[in-house]
Short mmCIF file of C-alpha atoms and ligand atoms in Angstrom, two decimals:
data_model
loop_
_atom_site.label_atom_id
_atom_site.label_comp_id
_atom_site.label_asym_id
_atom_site.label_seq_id
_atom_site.Cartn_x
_atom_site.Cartn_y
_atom_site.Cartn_z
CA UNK E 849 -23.58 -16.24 -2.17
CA UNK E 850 -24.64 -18.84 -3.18
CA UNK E 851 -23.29 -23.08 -1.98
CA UNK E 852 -23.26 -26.00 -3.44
CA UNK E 853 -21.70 -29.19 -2.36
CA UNK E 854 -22.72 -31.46 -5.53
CA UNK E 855 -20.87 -31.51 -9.20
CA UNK E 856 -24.15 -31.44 -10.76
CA UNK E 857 -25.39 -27.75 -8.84
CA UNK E 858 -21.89 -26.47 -9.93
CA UNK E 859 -22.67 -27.29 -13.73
CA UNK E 860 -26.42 -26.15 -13.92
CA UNK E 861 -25.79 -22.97 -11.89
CA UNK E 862 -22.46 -21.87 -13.99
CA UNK E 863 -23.73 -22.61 -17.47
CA UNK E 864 -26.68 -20.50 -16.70
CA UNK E 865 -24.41 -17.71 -15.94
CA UNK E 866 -22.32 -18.72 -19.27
CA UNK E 867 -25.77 -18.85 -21.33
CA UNK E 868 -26.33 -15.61 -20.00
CA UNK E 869 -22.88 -13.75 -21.43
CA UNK E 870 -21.20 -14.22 -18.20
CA UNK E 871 -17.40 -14.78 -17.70
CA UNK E 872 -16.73 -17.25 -14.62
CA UNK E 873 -13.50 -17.14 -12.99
CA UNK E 874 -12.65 -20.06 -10.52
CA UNK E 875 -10.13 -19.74 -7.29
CA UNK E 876 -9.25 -23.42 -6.05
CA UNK E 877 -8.85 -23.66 -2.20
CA UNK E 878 -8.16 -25.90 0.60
CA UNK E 879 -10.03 -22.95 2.97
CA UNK E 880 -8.56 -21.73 6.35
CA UNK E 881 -8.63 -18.43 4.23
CA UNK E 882 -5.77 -15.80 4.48
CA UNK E 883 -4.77 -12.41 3.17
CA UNK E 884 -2.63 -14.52 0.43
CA UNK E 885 -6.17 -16.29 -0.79
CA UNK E 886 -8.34 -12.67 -1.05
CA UNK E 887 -5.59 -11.53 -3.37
CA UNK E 888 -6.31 -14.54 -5.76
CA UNK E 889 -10.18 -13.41 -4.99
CA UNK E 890 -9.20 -9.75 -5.54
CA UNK E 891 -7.56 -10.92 -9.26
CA UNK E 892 -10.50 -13.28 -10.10
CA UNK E 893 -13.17 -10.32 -9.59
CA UNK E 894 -10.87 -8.40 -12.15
CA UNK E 895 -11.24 -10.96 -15.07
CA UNK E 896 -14.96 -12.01 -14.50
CA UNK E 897 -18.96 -11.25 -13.60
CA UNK E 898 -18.75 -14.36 -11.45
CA UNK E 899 -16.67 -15.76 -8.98
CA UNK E 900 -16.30 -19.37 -7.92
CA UNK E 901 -14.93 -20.83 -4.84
CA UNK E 902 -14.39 -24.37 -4.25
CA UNK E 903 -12.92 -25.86 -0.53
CA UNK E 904 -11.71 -28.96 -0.88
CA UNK E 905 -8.87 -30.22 1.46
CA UNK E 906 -7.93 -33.33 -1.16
CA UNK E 907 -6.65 -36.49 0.32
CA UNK E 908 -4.92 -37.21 -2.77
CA UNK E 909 -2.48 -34.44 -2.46
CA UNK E 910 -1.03 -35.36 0.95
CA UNK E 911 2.03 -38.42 1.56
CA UNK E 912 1.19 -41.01 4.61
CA UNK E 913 2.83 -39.46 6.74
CA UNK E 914 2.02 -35.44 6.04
CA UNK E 915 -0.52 -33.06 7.80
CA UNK E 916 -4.12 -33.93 6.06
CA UNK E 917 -6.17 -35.03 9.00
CA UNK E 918 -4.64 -31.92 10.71
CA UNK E 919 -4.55 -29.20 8.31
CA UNK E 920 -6.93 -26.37 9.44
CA UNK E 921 -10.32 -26.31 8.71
CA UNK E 922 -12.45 -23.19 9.30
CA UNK E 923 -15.59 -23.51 7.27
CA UNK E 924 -17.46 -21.15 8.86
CA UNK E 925 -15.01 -18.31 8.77
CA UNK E 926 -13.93 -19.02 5.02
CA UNK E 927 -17.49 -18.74 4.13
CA UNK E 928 -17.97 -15.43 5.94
CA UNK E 929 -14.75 -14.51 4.29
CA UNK E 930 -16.16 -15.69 0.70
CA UNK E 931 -19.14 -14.19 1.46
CA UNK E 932 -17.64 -10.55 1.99
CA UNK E 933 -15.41 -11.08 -0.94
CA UNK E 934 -18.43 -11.08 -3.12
CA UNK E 935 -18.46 -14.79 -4.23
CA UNK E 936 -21.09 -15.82 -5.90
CA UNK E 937 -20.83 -19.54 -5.83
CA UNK E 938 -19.07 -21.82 -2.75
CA UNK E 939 -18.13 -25.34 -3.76
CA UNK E 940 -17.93 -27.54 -0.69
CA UNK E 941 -17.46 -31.13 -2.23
CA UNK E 942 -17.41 -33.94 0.32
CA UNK E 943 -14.31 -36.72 -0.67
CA UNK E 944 -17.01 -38.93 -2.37
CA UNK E 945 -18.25 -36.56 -4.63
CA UNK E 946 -15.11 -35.80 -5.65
CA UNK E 947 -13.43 -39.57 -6.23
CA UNK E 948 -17.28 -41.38 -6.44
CA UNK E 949 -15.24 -44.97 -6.87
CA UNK E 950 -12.66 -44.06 -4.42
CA UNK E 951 -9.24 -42.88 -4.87
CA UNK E 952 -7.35 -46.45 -5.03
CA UNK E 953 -7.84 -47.33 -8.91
CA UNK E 954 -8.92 -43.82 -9.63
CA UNK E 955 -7.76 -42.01 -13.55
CA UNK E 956 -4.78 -39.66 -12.09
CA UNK E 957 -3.13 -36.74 -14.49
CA UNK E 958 0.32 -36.66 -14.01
CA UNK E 959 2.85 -33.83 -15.88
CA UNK E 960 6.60 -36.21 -16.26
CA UNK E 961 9.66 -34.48 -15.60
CA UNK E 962 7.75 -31.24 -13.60
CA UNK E 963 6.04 -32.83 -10.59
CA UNK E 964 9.10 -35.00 -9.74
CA UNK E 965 11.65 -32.46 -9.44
CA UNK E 966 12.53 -29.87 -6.41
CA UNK E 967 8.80 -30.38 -4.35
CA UNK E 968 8.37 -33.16 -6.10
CA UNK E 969 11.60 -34.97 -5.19
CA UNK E 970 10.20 -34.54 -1.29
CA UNK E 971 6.73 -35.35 -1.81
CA UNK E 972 6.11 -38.17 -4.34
CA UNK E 973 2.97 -38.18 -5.17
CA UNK E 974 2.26 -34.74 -4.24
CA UNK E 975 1.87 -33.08 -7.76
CA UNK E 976 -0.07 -35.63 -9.12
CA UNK E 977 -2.87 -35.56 -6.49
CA UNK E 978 -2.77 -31.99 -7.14
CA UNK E 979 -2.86 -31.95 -10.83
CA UNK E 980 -5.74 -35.02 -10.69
CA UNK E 981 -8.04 -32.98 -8.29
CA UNK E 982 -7.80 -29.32 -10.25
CA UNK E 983 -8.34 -31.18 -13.83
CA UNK E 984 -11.41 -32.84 -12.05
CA UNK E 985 -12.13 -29.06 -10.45
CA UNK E 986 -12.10 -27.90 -13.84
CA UNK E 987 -14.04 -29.66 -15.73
CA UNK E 988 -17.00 -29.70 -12.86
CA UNK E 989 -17.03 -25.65 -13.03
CA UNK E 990 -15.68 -25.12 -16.49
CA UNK E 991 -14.69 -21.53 -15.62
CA UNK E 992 -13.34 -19.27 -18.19
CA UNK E 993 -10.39 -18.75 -16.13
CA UNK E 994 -8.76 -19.96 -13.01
CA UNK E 995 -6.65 -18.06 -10.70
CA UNK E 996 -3.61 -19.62 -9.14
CA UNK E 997 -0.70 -18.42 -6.35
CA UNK E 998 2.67 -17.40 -7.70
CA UNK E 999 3.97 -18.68 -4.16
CA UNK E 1000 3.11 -22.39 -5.45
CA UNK E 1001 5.50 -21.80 -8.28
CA UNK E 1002 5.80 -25.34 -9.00
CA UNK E 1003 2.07 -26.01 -8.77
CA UNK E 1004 1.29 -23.08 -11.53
CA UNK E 1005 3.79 -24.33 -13.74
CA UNK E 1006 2.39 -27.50 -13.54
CA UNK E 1007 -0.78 -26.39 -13.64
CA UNK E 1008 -0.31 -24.08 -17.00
CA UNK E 1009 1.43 -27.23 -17.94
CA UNK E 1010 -1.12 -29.42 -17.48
CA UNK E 1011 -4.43 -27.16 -19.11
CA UNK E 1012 -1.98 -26.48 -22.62
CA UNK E 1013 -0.95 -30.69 -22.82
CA UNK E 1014 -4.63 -31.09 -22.37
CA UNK E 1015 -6.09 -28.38 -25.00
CA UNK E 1016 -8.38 -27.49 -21.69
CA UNK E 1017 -10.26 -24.42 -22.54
CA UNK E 1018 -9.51 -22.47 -19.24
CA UNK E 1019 -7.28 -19.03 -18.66
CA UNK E 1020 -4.85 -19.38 -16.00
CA UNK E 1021 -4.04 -16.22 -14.40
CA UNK E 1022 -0.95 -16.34 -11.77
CA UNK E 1023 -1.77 -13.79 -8.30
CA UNK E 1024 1.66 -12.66 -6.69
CA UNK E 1025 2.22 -13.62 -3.07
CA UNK E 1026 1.73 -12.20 -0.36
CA UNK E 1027 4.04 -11.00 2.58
CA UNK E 1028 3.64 -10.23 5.94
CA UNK E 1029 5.71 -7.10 6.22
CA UNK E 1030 8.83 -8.63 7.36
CA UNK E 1031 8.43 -10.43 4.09
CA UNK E 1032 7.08 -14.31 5.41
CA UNK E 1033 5.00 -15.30 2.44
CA UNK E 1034 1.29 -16.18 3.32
CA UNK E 1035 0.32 -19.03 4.26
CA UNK E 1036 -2.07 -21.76 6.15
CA UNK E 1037 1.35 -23.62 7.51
CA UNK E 1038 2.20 -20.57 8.86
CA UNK E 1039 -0.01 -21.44 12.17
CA UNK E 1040 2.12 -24.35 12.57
CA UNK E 1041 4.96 -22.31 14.07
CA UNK E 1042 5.37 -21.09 17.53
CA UNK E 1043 6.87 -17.75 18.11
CA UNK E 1044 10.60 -17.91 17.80
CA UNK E 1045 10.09 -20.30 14.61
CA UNK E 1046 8.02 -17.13 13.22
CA UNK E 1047 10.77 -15.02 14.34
CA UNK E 1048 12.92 -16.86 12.56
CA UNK E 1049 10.26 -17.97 9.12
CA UNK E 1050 11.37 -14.14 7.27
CA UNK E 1051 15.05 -15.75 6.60
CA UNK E 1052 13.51 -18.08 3.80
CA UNK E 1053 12.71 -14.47 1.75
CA UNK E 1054 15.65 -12.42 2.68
CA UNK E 1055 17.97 -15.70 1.34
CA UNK E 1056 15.64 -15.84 -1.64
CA UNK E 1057 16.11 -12.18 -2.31
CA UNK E 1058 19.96 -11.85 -1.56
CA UNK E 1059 20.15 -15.16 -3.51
CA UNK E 1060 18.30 -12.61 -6.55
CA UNK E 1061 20.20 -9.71 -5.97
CA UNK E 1062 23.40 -11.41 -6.83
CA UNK E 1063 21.58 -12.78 -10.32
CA UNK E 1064 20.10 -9.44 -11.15
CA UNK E 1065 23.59 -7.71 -10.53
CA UNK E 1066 25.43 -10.34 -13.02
CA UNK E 1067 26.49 -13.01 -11.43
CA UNK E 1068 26.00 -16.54 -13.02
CA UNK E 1069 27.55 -19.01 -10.47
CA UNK E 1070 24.20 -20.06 -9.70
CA UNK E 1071 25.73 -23.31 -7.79
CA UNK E 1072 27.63 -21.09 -5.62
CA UNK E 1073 24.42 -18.91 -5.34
CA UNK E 1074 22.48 -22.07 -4.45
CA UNK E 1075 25.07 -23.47 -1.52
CA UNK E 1076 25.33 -19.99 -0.63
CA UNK E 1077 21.08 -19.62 0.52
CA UNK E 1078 21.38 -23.25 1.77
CA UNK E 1079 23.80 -22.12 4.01
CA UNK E 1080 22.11 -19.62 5.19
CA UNK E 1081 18.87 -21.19 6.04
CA UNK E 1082 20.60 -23.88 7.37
CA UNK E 1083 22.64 -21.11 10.17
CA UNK E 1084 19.15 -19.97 10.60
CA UNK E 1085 18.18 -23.72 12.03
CA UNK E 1086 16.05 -24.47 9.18
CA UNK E 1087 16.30 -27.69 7.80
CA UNK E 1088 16.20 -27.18 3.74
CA UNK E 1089 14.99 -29.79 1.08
CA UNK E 1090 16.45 -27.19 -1.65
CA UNK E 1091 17.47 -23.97 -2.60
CA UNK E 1092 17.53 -23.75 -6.37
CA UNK E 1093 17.66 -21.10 -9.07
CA UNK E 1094 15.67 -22.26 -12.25
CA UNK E 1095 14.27 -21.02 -15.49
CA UNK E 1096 10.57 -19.57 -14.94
CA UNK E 1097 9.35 -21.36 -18.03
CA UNK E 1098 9.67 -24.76 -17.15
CA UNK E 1099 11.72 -25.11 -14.27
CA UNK E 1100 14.27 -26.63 -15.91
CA UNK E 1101 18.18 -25.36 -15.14
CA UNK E 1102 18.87 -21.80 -16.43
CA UNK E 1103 20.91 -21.06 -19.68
CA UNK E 1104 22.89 -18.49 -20.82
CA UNK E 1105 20.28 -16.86 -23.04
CA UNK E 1106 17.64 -17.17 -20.41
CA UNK E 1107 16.10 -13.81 -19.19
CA UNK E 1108 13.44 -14.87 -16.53
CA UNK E 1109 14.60 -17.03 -13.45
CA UNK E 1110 13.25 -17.76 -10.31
CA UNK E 1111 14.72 -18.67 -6.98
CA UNK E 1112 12.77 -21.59 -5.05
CA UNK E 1113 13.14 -22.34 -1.39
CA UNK E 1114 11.54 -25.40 0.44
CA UNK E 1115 13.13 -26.07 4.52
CA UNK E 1116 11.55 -26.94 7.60
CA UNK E 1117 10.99 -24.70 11.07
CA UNK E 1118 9.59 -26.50 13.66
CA UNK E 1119 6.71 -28.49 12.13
CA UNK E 1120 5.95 -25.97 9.37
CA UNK E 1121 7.25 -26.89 5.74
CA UNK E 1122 7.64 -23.45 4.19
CA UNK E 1123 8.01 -23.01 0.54
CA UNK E 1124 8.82 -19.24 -1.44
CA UNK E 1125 10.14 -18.25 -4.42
CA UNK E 1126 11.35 -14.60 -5.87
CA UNK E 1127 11.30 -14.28 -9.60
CA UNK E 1128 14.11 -12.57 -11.55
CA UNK E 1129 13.78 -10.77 -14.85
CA UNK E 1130 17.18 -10.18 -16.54
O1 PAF B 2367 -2.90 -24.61 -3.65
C1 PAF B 2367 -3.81 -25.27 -3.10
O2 PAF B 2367 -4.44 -24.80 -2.16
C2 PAF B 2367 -4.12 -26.65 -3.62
O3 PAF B 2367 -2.99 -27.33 -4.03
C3 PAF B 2367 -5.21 -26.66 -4.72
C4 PAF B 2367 -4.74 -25.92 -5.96
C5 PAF B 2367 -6.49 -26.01 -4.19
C6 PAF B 2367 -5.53 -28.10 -5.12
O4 PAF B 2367 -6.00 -28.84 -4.06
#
């Protein structure tokens, strides 16, 4: 495996491979690997001769008062993990390399309407960052495809979002999540909770799914649906930013004719700020 921590090794070493007939699939990351990141590894390796890596815990993404200078960092271990995966190339981009005049006055991409709804509505700014730094992750490895989590639901719609407003010539390819096998969806937060709170994380899937159950057997009330998984997250002692049913497309509120939803879940346990989501195709 190969690792490079400047734009300009990223460019060189990918064209070659592109020169040389190669398709290059990219998986974004913030590290402190999991199961839930080898399965966007495992789907990259089936679209691609080379895979690309990049760990970049971005400021930009995180509010004042949210978890960046704590948010695990395992370099070593992701690289081992990278390494085993079969990566061929580990980006590892220091802050100034990736905002060289700072992030103050820097360009930012934005997608109105979409990163300032559900997630959005709870972390302004959030989406943006996150759009900003994978158009700027893009461009440095121009990959043939990317591969991004279904659990960020929001964050792949954006992002799909995003690469068609922009004409950017990049695949996206969506991974599905992955559970722990009392269904808590994977994820670095995950460490933040002690053991009852983990006890107690599986009740943001088994709302999602009773909350999809009801869809797929014909109901349509989806306010009642909605209070109904509120409430019971909330009995569970979670505290919940939303619990909304949505079309897949666009996230926008479901009509009658509509024949893919999805079910998104955001709430606090403990410190931990869980998010899920459990599609539904009517
Ligand atoms: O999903 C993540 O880990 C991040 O939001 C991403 C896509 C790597 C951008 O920083």
């Amino acid at each position: 495996m190969r690792r490079a921590t400047t734009i300009a090794e990223v460019r060189a070493t990918v064209r070659a491979w592109r020169r040389a007939g190669e398709r290059v699939v990219f998986v974004p990351t913030m590290g402190n690997l999991h199961e839930g990141h080898m399965s966007l590894i495992a789907a990259a390796r089936e679209h691609g001769e080379r895979f690309v890596a990049s760990i970049f815990v971005n400021p930009m993404q995180f509010g004042p008062n949210e978890d960046f200078a704590h948010y695990p960092r395992t370099p070593q271990r992701d690289a081992h993990m990278l390494r085993a995966a079969g990566c061929d190339l580990m980006f590892t981009p220091e802050v100034e390399q990736m905002y060289p005049n700072g992030m103050g006055h820097a360009t930012r991409v934005e997608v109105p309407g979409l990163s300032d709804i559900l997630c959005g509505e709870f972390r302004p700014g959030h989406f943006q960052g996150v759009t900003t730094v994978v158009a700027k992750l893009l461009h440095i490895c121009e990959p043939d495809a990317a591969v991004f989590g279904e659990k960020d639901f929001q964050q792949l719609t954006l992002i799909r979002r995003m690469v068609s407003d922009l004409c950017m010539p990049v695949r996206i390819i969506a991974a599905p999540t992955v559970r722990a096998a009392d269904g808590l969806a994977m994820s670095s937060r995950n460490q933040y909770l002690t053991d009852p709170e983990r006890a107690r994380a599986p009740a943001l899937y088994r709302a999602l799914r009773a909350a999809a159950s009801r869809i797929e057997a014909g109901e349509r009330a989806y306010e009642g649906i909605e209070s109904e998984g509120l409430r019971a997250l909330e009995s569970e002692g979670l505290r919940v930013d939303y619990f909304a049913v949505r079309r897949a497309e666009d996230l926008g509120p479901p009509t009658p004719e509509c024949r893919h939803l999805v079910v998104l879940t955001a709430a606090h346990l403990g410190k931990a700020r869980l998010i899920d989501n459990v599609q539904v195709r009517l």
